[in-house]
mmCIF file of C-alpha atoms in Angstrom:
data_model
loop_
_atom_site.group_PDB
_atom_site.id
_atom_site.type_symbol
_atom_site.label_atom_id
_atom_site.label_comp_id
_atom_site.label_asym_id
_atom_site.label_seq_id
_atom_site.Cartn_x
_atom_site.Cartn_y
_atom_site.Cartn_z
ATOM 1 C CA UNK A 1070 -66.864 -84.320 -1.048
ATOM 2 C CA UNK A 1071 -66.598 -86.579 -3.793
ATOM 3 C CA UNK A 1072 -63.574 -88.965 -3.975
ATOM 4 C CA UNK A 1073 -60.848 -88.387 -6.196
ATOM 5 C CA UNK A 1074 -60.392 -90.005 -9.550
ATOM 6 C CA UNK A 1075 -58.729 -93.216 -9.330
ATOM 7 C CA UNK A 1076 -55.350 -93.316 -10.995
ATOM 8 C CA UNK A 1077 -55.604 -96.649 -12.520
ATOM 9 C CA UNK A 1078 -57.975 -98.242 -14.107
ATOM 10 C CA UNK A 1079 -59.349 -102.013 -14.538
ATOM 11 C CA UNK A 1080 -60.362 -102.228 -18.339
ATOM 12 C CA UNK A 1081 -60.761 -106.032 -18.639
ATOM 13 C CA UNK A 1082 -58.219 -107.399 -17.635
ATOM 14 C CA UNK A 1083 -55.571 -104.721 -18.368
ATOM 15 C CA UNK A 1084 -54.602 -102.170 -15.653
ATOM 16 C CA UNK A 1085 -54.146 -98.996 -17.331
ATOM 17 C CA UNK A 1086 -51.981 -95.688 -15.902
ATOM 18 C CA UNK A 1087 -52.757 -93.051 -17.623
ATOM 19 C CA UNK A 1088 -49.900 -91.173 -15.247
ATOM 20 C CA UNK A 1089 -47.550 -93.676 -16.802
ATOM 21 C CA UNK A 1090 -48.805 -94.065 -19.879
ATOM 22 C CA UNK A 1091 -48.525 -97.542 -19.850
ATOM 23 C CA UNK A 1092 -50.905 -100.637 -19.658
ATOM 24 C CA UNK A 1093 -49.999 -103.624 -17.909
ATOM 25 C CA UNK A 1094 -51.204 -107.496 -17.688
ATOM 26 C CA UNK A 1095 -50.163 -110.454 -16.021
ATOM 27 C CA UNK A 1096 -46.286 -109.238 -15.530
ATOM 28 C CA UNK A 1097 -46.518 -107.603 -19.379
ATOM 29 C CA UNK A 1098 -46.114 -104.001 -19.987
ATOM 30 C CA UNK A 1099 -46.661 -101.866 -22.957
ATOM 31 C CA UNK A 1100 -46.587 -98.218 -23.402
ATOM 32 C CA UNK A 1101 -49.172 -96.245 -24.911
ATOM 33 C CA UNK A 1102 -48.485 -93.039 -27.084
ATOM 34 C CA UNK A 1103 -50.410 -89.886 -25.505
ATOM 35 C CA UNK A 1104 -53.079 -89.409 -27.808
ATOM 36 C CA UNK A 1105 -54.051 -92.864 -27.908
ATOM 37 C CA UNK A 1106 -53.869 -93.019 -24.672
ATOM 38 C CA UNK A 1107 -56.522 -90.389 -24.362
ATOM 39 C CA UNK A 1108 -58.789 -92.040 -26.550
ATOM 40 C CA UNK A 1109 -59.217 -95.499 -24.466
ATOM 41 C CA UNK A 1110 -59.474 -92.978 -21.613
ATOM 42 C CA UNK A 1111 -62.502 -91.327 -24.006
ATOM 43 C CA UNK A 1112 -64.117 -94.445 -24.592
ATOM 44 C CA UNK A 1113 -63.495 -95.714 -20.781
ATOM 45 C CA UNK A 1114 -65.500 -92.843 -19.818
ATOM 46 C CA UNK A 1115 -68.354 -93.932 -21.622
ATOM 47 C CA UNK A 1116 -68.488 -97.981 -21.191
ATOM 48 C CA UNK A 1117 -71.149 -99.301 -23.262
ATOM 49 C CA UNK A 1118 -72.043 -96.546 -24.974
ATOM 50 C CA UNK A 1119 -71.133 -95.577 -29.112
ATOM 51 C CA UNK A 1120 -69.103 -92.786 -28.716
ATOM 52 C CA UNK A 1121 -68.822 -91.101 -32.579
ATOM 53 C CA UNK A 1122 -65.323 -90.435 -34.170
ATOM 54 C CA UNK A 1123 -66.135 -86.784 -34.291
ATOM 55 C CA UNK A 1124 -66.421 -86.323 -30.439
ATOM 56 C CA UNK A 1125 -63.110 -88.335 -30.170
ATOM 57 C CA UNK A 1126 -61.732 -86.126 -32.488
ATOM 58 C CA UNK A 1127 -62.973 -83.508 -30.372
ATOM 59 C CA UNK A 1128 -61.633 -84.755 -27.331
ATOM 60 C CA UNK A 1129 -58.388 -85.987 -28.564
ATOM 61 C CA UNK A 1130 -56.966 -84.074 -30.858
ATOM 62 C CA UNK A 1131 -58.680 -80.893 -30.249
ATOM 63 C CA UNK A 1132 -55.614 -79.061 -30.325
ATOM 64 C CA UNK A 1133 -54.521 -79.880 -33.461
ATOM 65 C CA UNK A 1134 -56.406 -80.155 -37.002
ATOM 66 C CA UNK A 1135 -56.657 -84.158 -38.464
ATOM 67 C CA UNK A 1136 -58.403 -86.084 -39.808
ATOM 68 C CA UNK A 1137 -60.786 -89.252 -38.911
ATOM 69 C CA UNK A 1138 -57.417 -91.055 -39.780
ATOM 70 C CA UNK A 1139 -56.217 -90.514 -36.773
ATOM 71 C CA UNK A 1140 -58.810 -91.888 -34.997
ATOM 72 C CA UNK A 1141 -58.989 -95.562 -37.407
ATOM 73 C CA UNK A 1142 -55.314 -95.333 -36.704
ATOM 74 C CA UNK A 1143 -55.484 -95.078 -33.050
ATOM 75 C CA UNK A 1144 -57.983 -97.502 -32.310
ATOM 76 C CA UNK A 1145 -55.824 -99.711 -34.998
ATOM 77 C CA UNK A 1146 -53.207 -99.144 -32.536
ATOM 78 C CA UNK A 1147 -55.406 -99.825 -29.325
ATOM 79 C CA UNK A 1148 -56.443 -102.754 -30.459
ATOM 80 C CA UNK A 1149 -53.026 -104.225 -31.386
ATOM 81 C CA UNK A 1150 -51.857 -103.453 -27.871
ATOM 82 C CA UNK A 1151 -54.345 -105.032 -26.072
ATOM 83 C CA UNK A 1152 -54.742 -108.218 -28.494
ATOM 84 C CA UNK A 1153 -58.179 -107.237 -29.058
ATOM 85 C CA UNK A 1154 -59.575 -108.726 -32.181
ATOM 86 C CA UNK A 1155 -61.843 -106.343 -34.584
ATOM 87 C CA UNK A 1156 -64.087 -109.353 -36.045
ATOM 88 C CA UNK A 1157 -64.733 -110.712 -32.093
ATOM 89 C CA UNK A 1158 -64.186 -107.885 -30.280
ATOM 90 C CA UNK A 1159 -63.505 -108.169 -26.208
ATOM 91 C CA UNK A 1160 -62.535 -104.470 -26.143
ATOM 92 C CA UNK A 1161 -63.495 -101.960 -28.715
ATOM 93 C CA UNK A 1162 -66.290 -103.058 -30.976
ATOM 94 C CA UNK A 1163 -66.749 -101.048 -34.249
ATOM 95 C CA UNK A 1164 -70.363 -99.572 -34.937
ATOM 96 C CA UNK A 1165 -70.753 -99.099 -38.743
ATOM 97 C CA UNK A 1166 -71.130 -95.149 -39.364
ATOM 98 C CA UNK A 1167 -71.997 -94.813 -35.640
ATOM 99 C CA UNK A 1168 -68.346 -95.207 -34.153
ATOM 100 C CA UNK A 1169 -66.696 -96.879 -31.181
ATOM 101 C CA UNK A 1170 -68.127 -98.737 -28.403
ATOM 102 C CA UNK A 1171 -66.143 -99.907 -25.616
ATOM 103 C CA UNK A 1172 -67.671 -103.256 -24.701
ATOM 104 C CA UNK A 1173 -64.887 -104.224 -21.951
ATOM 105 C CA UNK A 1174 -65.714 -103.834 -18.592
ATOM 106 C CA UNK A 1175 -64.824 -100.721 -16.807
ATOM 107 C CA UNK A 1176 -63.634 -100.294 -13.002
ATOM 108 C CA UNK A 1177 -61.221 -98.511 -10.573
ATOM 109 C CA UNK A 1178 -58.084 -101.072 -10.430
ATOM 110 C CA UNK A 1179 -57.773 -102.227 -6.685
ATOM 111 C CA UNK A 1180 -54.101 -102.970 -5.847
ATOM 112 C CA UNK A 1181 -54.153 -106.582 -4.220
ATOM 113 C CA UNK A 1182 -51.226 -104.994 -1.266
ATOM 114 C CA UNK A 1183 -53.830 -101.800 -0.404
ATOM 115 C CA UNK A 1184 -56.841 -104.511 -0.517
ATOM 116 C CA UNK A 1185 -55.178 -106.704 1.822
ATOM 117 C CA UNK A 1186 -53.847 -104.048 4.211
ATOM 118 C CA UNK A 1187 -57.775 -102.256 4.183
ATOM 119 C CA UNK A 1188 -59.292 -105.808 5.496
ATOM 120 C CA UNK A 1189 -56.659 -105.784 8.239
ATOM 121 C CA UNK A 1190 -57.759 -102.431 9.337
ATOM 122 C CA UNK A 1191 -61.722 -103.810 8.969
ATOM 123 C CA UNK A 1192 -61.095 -107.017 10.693
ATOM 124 C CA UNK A 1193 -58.732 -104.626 13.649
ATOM 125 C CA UNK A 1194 -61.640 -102.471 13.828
ATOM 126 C CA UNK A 1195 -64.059 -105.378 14.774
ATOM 127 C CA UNK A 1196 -61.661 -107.007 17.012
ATOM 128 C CA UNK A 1197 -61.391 -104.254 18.753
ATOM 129 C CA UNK A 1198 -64.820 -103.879 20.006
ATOM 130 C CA UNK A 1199 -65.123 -104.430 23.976
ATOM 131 C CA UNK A 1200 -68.368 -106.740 23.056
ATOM 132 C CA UNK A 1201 -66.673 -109.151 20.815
ATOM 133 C CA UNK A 1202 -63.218 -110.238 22.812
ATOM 134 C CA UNK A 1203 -62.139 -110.480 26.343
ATOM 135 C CA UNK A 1204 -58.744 -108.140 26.592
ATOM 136 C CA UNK A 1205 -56.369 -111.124 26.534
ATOM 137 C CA UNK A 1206 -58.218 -112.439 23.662
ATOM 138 C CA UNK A 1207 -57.830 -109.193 21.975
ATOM 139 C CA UNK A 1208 -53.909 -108.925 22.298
ATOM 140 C CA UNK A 1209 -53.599 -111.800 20.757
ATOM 141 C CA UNK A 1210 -55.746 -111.160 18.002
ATOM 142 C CA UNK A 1211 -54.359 -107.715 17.156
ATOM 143 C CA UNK A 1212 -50.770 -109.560 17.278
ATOM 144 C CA UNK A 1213 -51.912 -112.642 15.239
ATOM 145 C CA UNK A 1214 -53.011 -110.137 12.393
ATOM 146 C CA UNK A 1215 -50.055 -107.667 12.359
ATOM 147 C CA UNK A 1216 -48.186 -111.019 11.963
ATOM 148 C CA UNK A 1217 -50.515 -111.654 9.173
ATOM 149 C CA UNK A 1218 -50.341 -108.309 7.791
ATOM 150 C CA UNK A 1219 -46.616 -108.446 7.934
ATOM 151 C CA UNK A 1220 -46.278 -112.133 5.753
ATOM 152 C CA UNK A 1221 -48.716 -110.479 3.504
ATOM 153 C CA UNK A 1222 -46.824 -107.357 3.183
ATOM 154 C CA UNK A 1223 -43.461 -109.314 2.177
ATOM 155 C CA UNK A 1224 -45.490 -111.543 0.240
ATOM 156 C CA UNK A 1225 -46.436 -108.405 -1.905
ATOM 157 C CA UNK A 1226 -43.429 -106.193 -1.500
ATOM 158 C CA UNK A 1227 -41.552 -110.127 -3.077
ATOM 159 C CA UNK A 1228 -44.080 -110.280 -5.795
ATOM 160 C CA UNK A 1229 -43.783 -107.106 -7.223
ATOM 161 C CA UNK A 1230 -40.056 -107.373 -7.538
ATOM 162 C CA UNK A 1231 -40.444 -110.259 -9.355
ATOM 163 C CA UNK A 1232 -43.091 -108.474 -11.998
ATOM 164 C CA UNK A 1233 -40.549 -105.685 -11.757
ATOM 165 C CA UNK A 1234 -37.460 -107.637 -12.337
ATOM 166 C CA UNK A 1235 -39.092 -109.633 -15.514
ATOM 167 C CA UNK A 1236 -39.995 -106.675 -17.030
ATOM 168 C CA UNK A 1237 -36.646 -104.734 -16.651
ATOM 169 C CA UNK A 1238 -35.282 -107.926 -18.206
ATOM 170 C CA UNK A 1239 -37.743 -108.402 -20.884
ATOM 171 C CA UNK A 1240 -36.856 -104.932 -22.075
ATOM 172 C CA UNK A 1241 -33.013 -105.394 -23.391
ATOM 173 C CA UNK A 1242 -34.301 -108.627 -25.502
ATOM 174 C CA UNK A 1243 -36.088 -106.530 -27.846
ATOM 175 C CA UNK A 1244 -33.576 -103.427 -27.409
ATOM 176 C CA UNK A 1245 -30.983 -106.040 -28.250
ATOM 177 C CA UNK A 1246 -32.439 -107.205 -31.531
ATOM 178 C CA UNK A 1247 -30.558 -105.670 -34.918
ATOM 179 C CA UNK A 1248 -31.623 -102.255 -35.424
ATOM 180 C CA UNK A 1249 -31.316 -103.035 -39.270
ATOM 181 C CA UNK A 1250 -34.440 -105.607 -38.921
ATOM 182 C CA UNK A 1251 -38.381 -104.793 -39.472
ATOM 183 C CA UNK A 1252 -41.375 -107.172 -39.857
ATOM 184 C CA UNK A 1253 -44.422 -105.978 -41.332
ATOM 185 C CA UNK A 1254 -47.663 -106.864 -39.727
ATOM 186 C CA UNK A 1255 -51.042 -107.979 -41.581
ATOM 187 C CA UNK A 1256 -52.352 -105.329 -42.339
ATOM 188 C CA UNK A 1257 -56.527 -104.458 -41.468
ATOM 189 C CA UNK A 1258 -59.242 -104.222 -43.137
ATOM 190 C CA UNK A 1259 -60.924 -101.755 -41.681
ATOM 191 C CA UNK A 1260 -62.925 -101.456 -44.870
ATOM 192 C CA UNK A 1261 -67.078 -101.582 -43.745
ATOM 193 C CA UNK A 1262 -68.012 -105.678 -43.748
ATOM 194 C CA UNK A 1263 -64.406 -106.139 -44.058
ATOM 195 C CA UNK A 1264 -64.444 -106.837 -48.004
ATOM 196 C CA UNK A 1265 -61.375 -105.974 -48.470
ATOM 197 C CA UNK A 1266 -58.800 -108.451 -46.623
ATOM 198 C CA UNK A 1267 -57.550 -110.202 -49.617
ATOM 199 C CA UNK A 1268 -56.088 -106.739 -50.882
ATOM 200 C CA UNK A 1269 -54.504 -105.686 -47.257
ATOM 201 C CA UNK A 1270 -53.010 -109.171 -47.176
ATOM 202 C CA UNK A 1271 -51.428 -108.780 -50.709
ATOM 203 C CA UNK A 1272 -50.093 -104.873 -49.128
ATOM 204 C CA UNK A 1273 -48.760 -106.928 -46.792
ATOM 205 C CA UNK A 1274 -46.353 -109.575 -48.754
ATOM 206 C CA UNK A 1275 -45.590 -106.786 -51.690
ATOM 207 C CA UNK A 1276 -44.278 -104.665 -48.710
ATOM 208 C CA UNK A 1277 -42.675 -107.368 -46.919
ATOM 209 C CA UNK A 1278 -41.351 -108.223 -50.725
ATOM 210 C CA UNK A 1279 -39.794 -104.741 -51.114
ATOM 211 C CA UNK A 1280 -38.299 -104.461 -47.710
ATOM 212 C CA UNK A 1281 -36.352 -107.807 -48.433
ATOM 213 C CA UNK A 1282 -34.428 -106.172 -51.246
ATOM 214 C CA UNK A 1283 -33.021 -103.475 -49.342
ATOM 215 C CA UNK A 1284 -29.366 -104.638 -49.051
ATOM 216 C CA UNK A 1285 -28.563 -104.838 -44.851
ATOM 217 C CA UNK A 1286 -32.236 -104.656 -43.688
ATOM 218 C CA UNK A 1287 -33.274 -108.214 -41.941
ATOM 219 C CA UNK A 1288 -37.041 -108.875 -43.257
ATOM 220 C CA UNK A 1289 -38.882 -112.207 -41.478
ATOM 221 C CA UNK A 1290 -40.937 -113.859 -44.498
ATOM 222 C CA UNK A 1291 -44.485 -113.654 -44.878
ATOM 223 C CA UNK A 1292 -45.319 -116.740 -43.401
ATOM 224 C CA UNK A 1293 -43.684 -115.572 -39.886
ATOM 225 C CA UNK A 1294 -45.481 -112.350 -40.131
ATOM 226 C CA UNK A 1295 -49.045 -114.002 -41.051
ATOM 227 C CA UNK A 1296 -48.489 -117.028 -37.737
ATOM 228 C CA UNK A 1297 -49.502 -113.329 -36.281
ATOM 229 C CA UNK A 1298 -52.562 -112.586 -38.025
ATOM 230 C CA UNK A 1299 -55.945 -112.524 -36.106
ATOM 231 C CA UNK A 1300 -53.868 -113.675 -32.498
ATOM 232 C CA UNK A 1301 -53.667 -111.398 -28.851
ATOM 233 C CA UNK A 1302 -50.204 -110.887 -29.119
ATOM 234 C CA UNK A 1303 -48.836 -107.137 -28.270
ATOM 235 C CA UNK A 1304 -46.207 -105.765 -30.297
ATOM 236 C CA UNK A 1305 -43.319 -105.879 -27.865
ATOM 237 C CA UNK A 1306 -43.894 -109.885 -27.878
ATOM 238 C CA UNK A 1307 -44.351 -110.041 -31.702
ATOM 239 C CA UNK A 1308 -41.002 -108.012 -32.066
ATOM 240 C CA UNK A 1309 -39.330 -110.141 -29.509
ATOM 241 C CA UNK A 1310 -40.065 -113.623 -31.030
ATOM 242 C CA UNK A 1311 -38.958 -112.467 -34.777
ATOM 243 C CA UNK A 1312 -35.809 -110.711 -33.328
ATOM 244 C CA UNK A 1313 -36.868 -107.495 -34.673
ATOM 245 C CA UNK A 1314 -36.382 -103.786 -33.948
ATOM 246 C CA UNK A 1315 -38.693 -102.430 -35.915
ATOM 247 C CA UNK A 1316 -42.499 -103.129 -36.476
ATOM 248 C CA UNK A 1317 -44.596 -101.797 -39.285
ATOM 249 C CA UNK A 1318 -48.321 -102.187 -39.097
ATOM 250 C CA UNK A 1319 -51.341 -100.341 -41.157
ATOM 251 C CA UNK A 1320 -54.528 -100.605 -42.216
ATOM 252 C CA UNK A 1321 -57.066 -100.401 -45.647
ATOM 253 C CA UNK A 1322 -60.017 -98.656 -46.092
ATOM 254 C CA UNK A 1323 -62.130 -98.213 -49.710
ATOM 255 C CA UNK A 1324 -65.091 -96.158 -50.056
ATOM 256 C CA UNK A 1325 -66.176 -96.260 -53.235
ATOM 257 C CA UNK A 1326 -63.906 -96.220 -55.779
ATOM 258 C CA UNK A 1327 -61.131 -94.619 -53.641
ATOM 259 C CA UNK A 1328 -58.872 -96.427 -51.477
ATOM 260 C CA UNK A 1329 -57.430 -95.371 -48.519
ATOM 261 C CA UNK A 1330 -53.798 -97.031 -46.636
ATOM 262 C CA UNK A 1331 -52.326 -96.268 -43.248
ATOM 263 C CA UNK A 1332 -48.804 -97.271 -42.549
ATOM 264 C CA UNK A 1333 -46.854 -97.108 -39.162
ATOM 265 C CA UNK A 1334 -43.445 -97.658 -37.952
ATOM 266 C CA UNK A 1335 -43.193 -99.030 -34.245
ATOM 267 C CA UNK A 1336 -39.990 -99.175 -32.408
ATOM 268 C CA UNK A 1337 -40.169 -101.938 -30.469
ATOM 269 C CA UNK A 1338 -38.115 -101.178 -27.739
ATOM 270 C CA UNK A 1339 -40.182 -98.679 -26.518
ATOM 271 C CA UNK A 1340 -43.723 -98.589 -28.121
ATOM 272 C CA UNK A 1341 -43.052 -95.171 -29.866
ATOM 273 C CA UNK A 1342 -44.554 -94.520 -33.713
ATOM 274 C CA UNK A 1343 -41.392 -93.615 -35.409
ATOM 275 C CA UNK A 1344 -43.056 -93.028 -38.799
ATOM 276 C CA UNK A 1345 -46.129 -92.976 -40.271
ATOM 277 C CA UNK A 1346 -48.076 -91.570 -43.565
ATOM 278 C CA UNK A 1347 -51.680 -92.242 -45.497
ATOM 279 C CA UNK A 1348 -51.709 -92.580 -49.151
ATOM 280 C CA UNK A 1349 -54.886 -92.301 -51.079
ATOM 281 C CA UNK A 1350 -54.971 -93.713 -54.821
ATOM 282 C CA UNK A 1351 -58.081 -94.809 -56.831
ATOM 283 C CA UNK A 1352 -59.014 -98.099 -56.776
ATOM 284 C CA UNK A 1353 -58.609 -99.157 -60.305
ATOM 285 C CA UNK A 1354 -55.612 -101.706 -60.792
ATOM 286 C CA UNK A 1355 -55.195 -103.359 -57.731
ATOM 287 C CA UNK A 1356 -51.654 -104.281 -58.389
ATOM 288 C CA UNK A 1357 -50.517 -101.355 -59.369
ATOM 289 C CA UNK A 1358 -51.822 -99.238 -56.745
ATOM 290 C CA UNK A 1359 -50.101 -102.033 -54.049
ATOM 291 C CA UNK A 1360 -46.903 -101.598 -56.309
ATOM 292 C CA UNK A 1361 -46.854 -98.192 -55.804
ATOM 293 C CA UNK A 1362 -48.008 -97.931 -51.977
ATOM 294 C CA UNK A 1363 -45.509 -100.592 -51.170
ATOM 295 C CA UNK A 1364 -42.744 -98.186 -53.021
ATOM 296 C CA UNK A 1365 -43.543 -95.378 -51.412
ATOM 297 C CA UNK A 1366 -43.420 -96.991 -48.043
ATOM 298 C CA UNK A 1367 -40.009 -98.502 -48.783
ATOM 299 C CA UNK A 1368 -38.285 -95.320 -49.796
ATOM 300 C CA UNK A 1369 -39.699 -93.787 -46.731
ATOM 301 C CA UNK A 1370 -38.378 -96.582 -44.311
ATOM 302 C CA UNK A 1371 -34.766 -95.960 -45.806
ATOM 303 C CA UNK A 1372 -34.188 -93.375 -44.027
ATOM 304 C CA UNK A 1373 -36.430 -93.867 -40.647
ATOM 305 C CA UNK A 1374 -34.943 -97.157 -40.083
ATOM 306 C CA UNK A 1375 -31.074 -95.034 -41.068
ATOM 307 C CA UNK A 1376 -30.577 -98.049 -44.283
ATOM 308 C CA UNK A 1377 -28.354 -96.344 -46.534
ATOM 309 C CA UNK A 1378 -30.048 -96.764 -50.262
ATOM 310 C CA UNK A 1379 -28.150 -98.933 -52.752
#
């Protein structure tokens, strides 16, 4: 009988719960939206190896008709949660009109408490073999590691409250923050060679720009969102040290002489895409077509975020 599936999983150094939906890393949680959440599951399966955006499409969202958006967006979002960085990858590696490779490593997550508790069994096991011990020697081996086991056991049991305790407190400091407030993220270039960063960084201050003017919405300046740009930080912690409610991230992609942007609203509280939307527009004027995106965006963040209009 083979065993069953393990529940968690060691990908790097995340452990990910796809029960859950949530990945977690040195006392830092994050929570994963479903479909996403599928797709590092997709690409876990296959460690290594180029999996193509149509079988993820097939294998994600095969209930529902999208497009290859989806997937650029969900890997966007992958990678932003697990500070993975697209130029030196450490995660998910892009393969130019191949797809995705996962290049982490890839392994059942061993809880340290079970670990521990499984070598006391071993090392019982051994001690209790006539050939090894005389019987007093043997009762006070088996006592000296139930001691053991016990002092591990609290050891643990202490621990985890303390992982537990950090991050049910960690979780009101973002929920806290104004709910009028949103900083926009550098946006990617997910545009093949990545030829195109100098136009997502200009999306980026004409949005942050137009988000400023909205009378009673908080907007951190450009040079506090760019600090972010290129660093393994996960959205919960970027939103947290701007005081921010709200995230909005994206992407931009040209082929040819079409261009192609991906906005997202994040609540930060709890990880969840509030809003998002693609706009296509020829590539022609550059400013104009970021004047326009950036418009668009605004008037749809009015009424996700709830700011009344002027």
């Amino acid at each position: 009988m083979e065993p069953p599936p393990p529940t968690r999983l060691r990908i790097g150094t995340w452990c990910v719960n796809p029960v859950s939906g949530q990945i977690s890393r040195d006392g830092e949680t994050a929570r994963v939206e479903v479909r996403t959440m599928r797709l590092l599951l997709c690409l876990a399966e296959h460690p290594g190896e180029v999996v193509s955006v149509d079988d993820l499409l097939n294998q994600v969202w095969s209930d529902v008709t999208v497009s290859p958006d989806s997937v650029y967006q969900a890997v966007a979002s992958l990678r932003r949660l697990l500070g993975d960085d697209p130029r030196q990858p450490t995660y998910i590696a892009t393969i130019p009109r191949l797809g995705y490779r996962l290049v982490a490593t890839v392994g059942e997550w061993a809880d340290p408490l079970i670990a521990d508790e499984s070598i006391g069994r071993k090392n019982a096991r051994q001690v209790a073999h006539p050939d090894l011990l005389s019987r007093t020697g043997l009762t006070w081996t088996v006592g000296a590691a139930l001691c053991l086991g016990v002092v591990v056991l609290l050891f643990a049991v202490q621990f985890r409250g303390k992982v537990a305790n950090n991050n049910h407190s960690a979780s009101p400091a973002v929920a806290a923050q104004p709910q009028n407030s949103i900083a926009v993220l550098p946006f990617l270039d997910l545009t093949e060679g990545m030829k195109e960063e100098e136009f997502a960084d200009g999306m980026t201050e004409e949005l942050i720009d137009k988000l400023s003017k909205i009378p009673g919405l908080r907007v951190p300046p450009p040079t506090s969102s760019f600090y972010f740009k290129g660093k393994q930080i996960t959205v919960a912690e970027i939103a947290k040290a701007l005081s921010v409610a709200y995230v909005l991230d994206g992407s931009v992609r040209k082929s040819g002489g079409r261009l192609r942007v991906a906005a997202r609203l994040i609540r930060a509280d709890n990880g969840y895409v509030a809003w998002s939307e693609t706009y296509d527009r020829p590539f022609d004027d550059i400013l104009i077509v970021q004047d326009d995106i950036a418009g668009e965006v605004t008037k749809a963040l009015r009424t996700s975020i709830g700011v009344r209009p002027e």
